[in-house]
XYZ file of C-alpha atoms in Angstrom:
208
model
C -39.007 -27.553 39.513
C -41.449 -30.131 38.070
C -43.480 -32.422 40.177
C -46.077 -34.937 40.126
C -48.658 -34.527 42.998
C -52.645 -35.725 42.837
C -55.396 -33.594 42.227
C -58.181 -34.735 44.532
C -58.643 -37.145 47.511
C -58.895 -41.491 46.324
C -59.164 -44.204 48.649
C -58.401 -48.105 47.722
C -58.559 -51.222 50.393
C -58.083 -54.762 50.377
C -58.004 -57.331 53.562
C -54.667 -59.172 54.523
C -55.697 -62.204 56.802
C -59.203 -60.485 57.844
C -57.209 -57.263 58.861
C -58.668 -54.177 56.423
C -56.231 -52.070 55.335
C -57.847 -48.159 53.757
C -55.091 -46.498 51.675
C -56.383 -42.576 51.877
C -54.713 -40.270 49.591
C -54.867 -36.543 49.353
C -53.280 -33.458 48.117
C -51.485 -30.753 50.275
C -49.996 -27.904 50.003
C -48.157 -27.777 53.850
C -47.539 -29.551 56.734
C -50.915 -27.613 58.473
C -52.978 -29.503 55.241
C -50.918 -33.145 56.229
C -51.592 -33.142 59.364
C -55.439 -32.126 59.030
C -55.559 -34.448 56.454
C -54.442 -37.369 58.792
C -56.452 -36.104 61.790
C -59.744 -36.106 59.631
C -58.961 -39.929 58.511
C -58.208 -41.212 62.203
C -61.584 -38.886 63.158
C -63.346 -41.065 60.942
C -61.778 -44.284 62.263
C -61.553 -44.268 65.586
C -62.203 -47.608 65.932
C -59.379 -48.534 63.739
C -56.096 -50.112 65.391
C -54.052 -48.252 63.643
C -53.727 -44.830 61.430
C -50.642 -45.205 59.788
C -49.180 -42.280 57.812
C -46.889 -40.355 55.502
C -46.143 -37.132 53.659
C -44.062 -35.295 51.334
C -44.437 -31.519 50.489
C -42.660 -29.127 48.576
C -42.765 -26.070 51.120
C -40.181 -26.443 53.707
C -38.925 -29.648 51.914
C -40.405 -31.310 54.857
C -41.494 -35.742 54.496
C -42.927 -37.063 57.905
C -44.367 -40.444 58.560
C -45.754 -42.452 61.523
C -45.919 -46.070 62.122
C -49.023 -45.056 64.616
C -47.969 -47.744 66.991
C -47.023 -50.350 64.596
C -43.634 -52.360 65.279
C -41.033 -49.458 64.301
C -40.458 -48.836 60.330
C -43.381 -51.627 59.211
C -46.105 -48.957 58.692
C -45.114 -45.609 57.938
C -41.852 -45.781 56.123
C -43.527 -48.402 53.129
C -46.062 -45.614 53.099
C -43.335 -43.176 52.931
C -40.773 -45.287 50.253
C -44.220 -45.487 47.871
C -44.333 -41.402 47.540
C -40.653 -41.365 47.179
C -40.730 -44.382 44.454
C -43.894 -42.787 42.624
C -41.798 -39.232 42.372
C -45.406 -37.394 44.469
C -45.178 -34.754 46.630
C -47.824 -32.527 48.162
C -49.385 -35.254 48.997
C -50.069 -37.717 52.129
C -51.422 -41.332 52.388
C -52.957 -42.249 55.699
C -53.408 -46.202 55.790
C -56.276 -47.496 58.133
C -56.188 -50.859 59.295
C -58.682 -52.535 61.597
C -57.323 -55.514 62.990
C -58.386 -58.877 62.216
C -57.050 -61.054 64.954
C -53.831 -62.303 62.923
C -50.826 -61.041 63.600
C -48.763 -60.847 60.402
C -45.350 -60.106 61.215
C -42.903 -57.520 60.422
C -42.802 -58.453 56.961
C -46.348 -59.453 56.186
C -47.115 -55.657 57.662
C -44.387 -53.768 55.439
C -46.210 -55.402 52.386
C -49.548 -54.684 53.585
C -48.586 -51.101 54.061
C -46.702 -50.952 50.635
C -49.724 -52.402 48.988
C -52.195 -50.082 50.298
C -50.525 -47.396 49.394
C -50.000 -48.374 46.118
C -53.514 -48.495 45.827
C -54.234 -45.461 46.812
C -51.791 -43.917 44.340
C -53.467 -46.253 41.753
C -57.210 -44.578 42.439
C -55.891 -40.884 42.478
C -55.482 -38.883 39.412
C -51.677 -38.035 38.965
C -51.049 -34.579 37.888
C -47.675 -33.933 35.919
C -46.836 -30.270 36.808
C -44.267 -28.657 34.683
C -43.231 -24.656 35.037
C -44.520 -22.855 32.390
C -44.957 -19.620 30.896
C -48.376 -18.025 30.147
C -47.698 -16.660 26.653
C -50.670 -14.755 25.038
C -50.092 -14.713 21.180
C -52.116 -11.891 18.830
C -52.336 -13.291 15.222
C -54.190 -12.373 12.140
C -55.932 -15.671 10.609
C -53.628 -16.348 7.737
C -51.180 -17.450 10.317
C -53.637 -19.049 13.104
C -53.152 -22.822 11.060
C -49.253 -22.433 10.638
C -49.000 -21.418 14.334
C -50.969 -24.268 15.504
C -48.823 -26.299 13.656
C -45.779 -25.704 15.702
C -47.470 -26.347 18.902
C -46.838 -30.102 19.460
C -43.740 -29.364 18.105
C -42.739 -27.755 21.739
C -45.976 -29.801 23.571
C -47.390 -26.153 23.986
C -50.774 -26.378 25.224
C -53.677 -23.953 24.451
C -54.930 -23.210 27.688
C -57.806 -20.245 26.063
C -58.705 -18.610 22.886
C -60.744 -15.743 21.422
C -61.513 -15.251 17.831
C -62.554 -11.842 17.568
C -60.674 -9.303 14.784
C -58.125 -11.339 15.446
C -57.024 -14.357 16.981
C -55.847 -14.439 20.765
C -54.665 -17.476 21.853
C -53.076 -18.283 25.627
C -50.400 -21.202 25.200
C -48.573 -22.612 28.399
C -45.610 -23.509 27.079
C -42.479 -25.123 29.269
C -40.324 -22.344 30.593
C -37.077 -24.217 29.383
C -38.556 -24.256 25.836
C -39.890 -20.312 25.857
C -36.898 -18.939 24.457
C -37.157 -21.318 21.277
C -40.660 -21.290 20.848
C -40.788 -17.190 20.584
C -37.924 -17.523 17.943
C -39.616 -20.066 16.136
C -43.130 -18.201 16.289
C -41.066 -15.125 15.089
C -39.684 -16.832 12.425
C -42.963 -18.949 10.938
C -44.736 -15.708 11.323
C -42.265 -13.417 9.713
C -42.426 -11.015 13.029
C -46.421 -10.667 12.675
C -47.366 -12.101 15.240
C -47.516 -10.403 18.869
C -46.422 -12.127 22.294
C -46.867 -11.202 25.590
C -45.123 -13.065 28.272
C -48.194 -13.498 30.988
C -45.414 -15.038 34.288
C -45.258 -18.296 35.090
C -47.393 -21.084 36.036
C -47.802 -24.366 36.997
C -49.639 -26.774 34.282
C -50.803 -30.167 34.663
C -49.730 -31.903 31.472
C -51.239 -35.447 32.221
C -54.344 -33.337 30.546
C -52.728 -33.225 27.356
C-alpha cells in the first residue's frame, strides 16, 4: 500500500547533438490528470518534434506511454522503465525534444529519453507515502517526555499538538506498527494515557 509519487511539477533538460530534450514531471491522481498533464506540455510546445510520454497511476492500475512518433519503443517505454525503476506512481513525465538536425539512432534516442527522465525525477521532490493511522493521544505532562521518547522508536511522527490542561498530541504512526505502539504507550504510561484512533491516512515520510 506504500508508494513513492512527487509532490509538485519539476522540469530538467540537456541537448544531445543540438536536439533539446525537456523532461516534465508531474503528479496525478488519474488517467483524466495524465492526459491533461501531457496535453498542457505539447500546448506549450507545439513547435517541438516530438512530445514523448509516460504514466503510472494507482487508480485503475493503469501505465500508458507514447513514443509520439518516435521509431517504436525508443521514446516512451525509457520514459516508462524510469517510473517503474524509481518505484513512482501517480505520476507522468512528458519529454520534449526539438530536433536538432542529427539523427541519433535507435539507441542514441533510448538514452536520450532515459536521461531526461531521469532528470526530471532528479528535480522533483519524492514523497515516501506510507499508510498510517491518525492517533490522537491525551496525556498529563509527567508523561509528555517519556511518550516522546518512544516515538522514533516506531518513526511515529507528530503531525499537531496542543498544550492546554493537558497535552494533545496527533501522531501518524504506520498502520502495521499501530497495534504495538498502543501497547507500548499503554504500558510506558501505566494505562494513563488516552488514544483515539482518528482512520487512516496517507503521510509523506521523506519529511521526517
Amino acid at each position: 500500500m506504500d508508494y513513492l509519487t512527487v509532490s509538485e511539477t519539476a522540469k530538467a533538460s540537456f541537448i544531445e547533438k543540438r536536439s533539446e530534450f525537456i523532461g516534465h514531471i508531474a503528479p496525478v491522481r488519474n488517467n483524466d490528470e495524465a492526459v491533461e498533464f501531457v496535453n498542457s506540455i505539447k500546448a506549450q510546445h507545439r513547435k517541438a518534434r516530438h512530445n514523448v510520454y509516460a504514466y503510472i497511476v494507482r487508480e485503475d492500475n493503469i501505465s500508458r506511454y507514447s513514443d509520439d512518433g518516435e521509431p517504436q519503443g525508443t521514446g516512451g517505454v525509457p520514459v516508462l522503465d524510469v517510473l517503474k525503476k524509481r518505484g513512482l506512481t501517480d505520476v507522468c513525465i512528458v519529454v520534449t525534444r526539438y530536433f536538432g538536425g542529427i539523427l541519433l539512432g535507435g539507441g542514441g534516442l533510448v538514452r536520450a529519453y532515459s536521461h531526461a527522465a531521469s532528470i526530471a525525477c532528479d528535480a522533483a521532490h519524492i514523497m515516501d507515502m506510507r499508510l498510517c493511522h491518525r492517533l490522537k493521544i491525551t496525556t498529563d505532562y509527567n508523561m509528555y517526555g517519556k511518550i516522546s521518547y518512544i516515538l522514533p522508536e516506531f518513526e511515529a511522527v507528530t503531525t499537531d499538538s496542543d498544550f492546554g490542561a493537558d497535552v494533545v498530541l496527533e501522531v501518524a504512526v504506520k498502520s502495521g506498527d499501530v497495534s504495538a505502539f498502543t501497547d507500548k504507550l499503554t504500558e510506558t504510561t501505566n494505562g494513563s494515557a488516552r488514544v483515539e484512533d482518528c482512520g487512516e491516512l496517507y503521510y509523506d515520510f521523506s519529511k521526517r
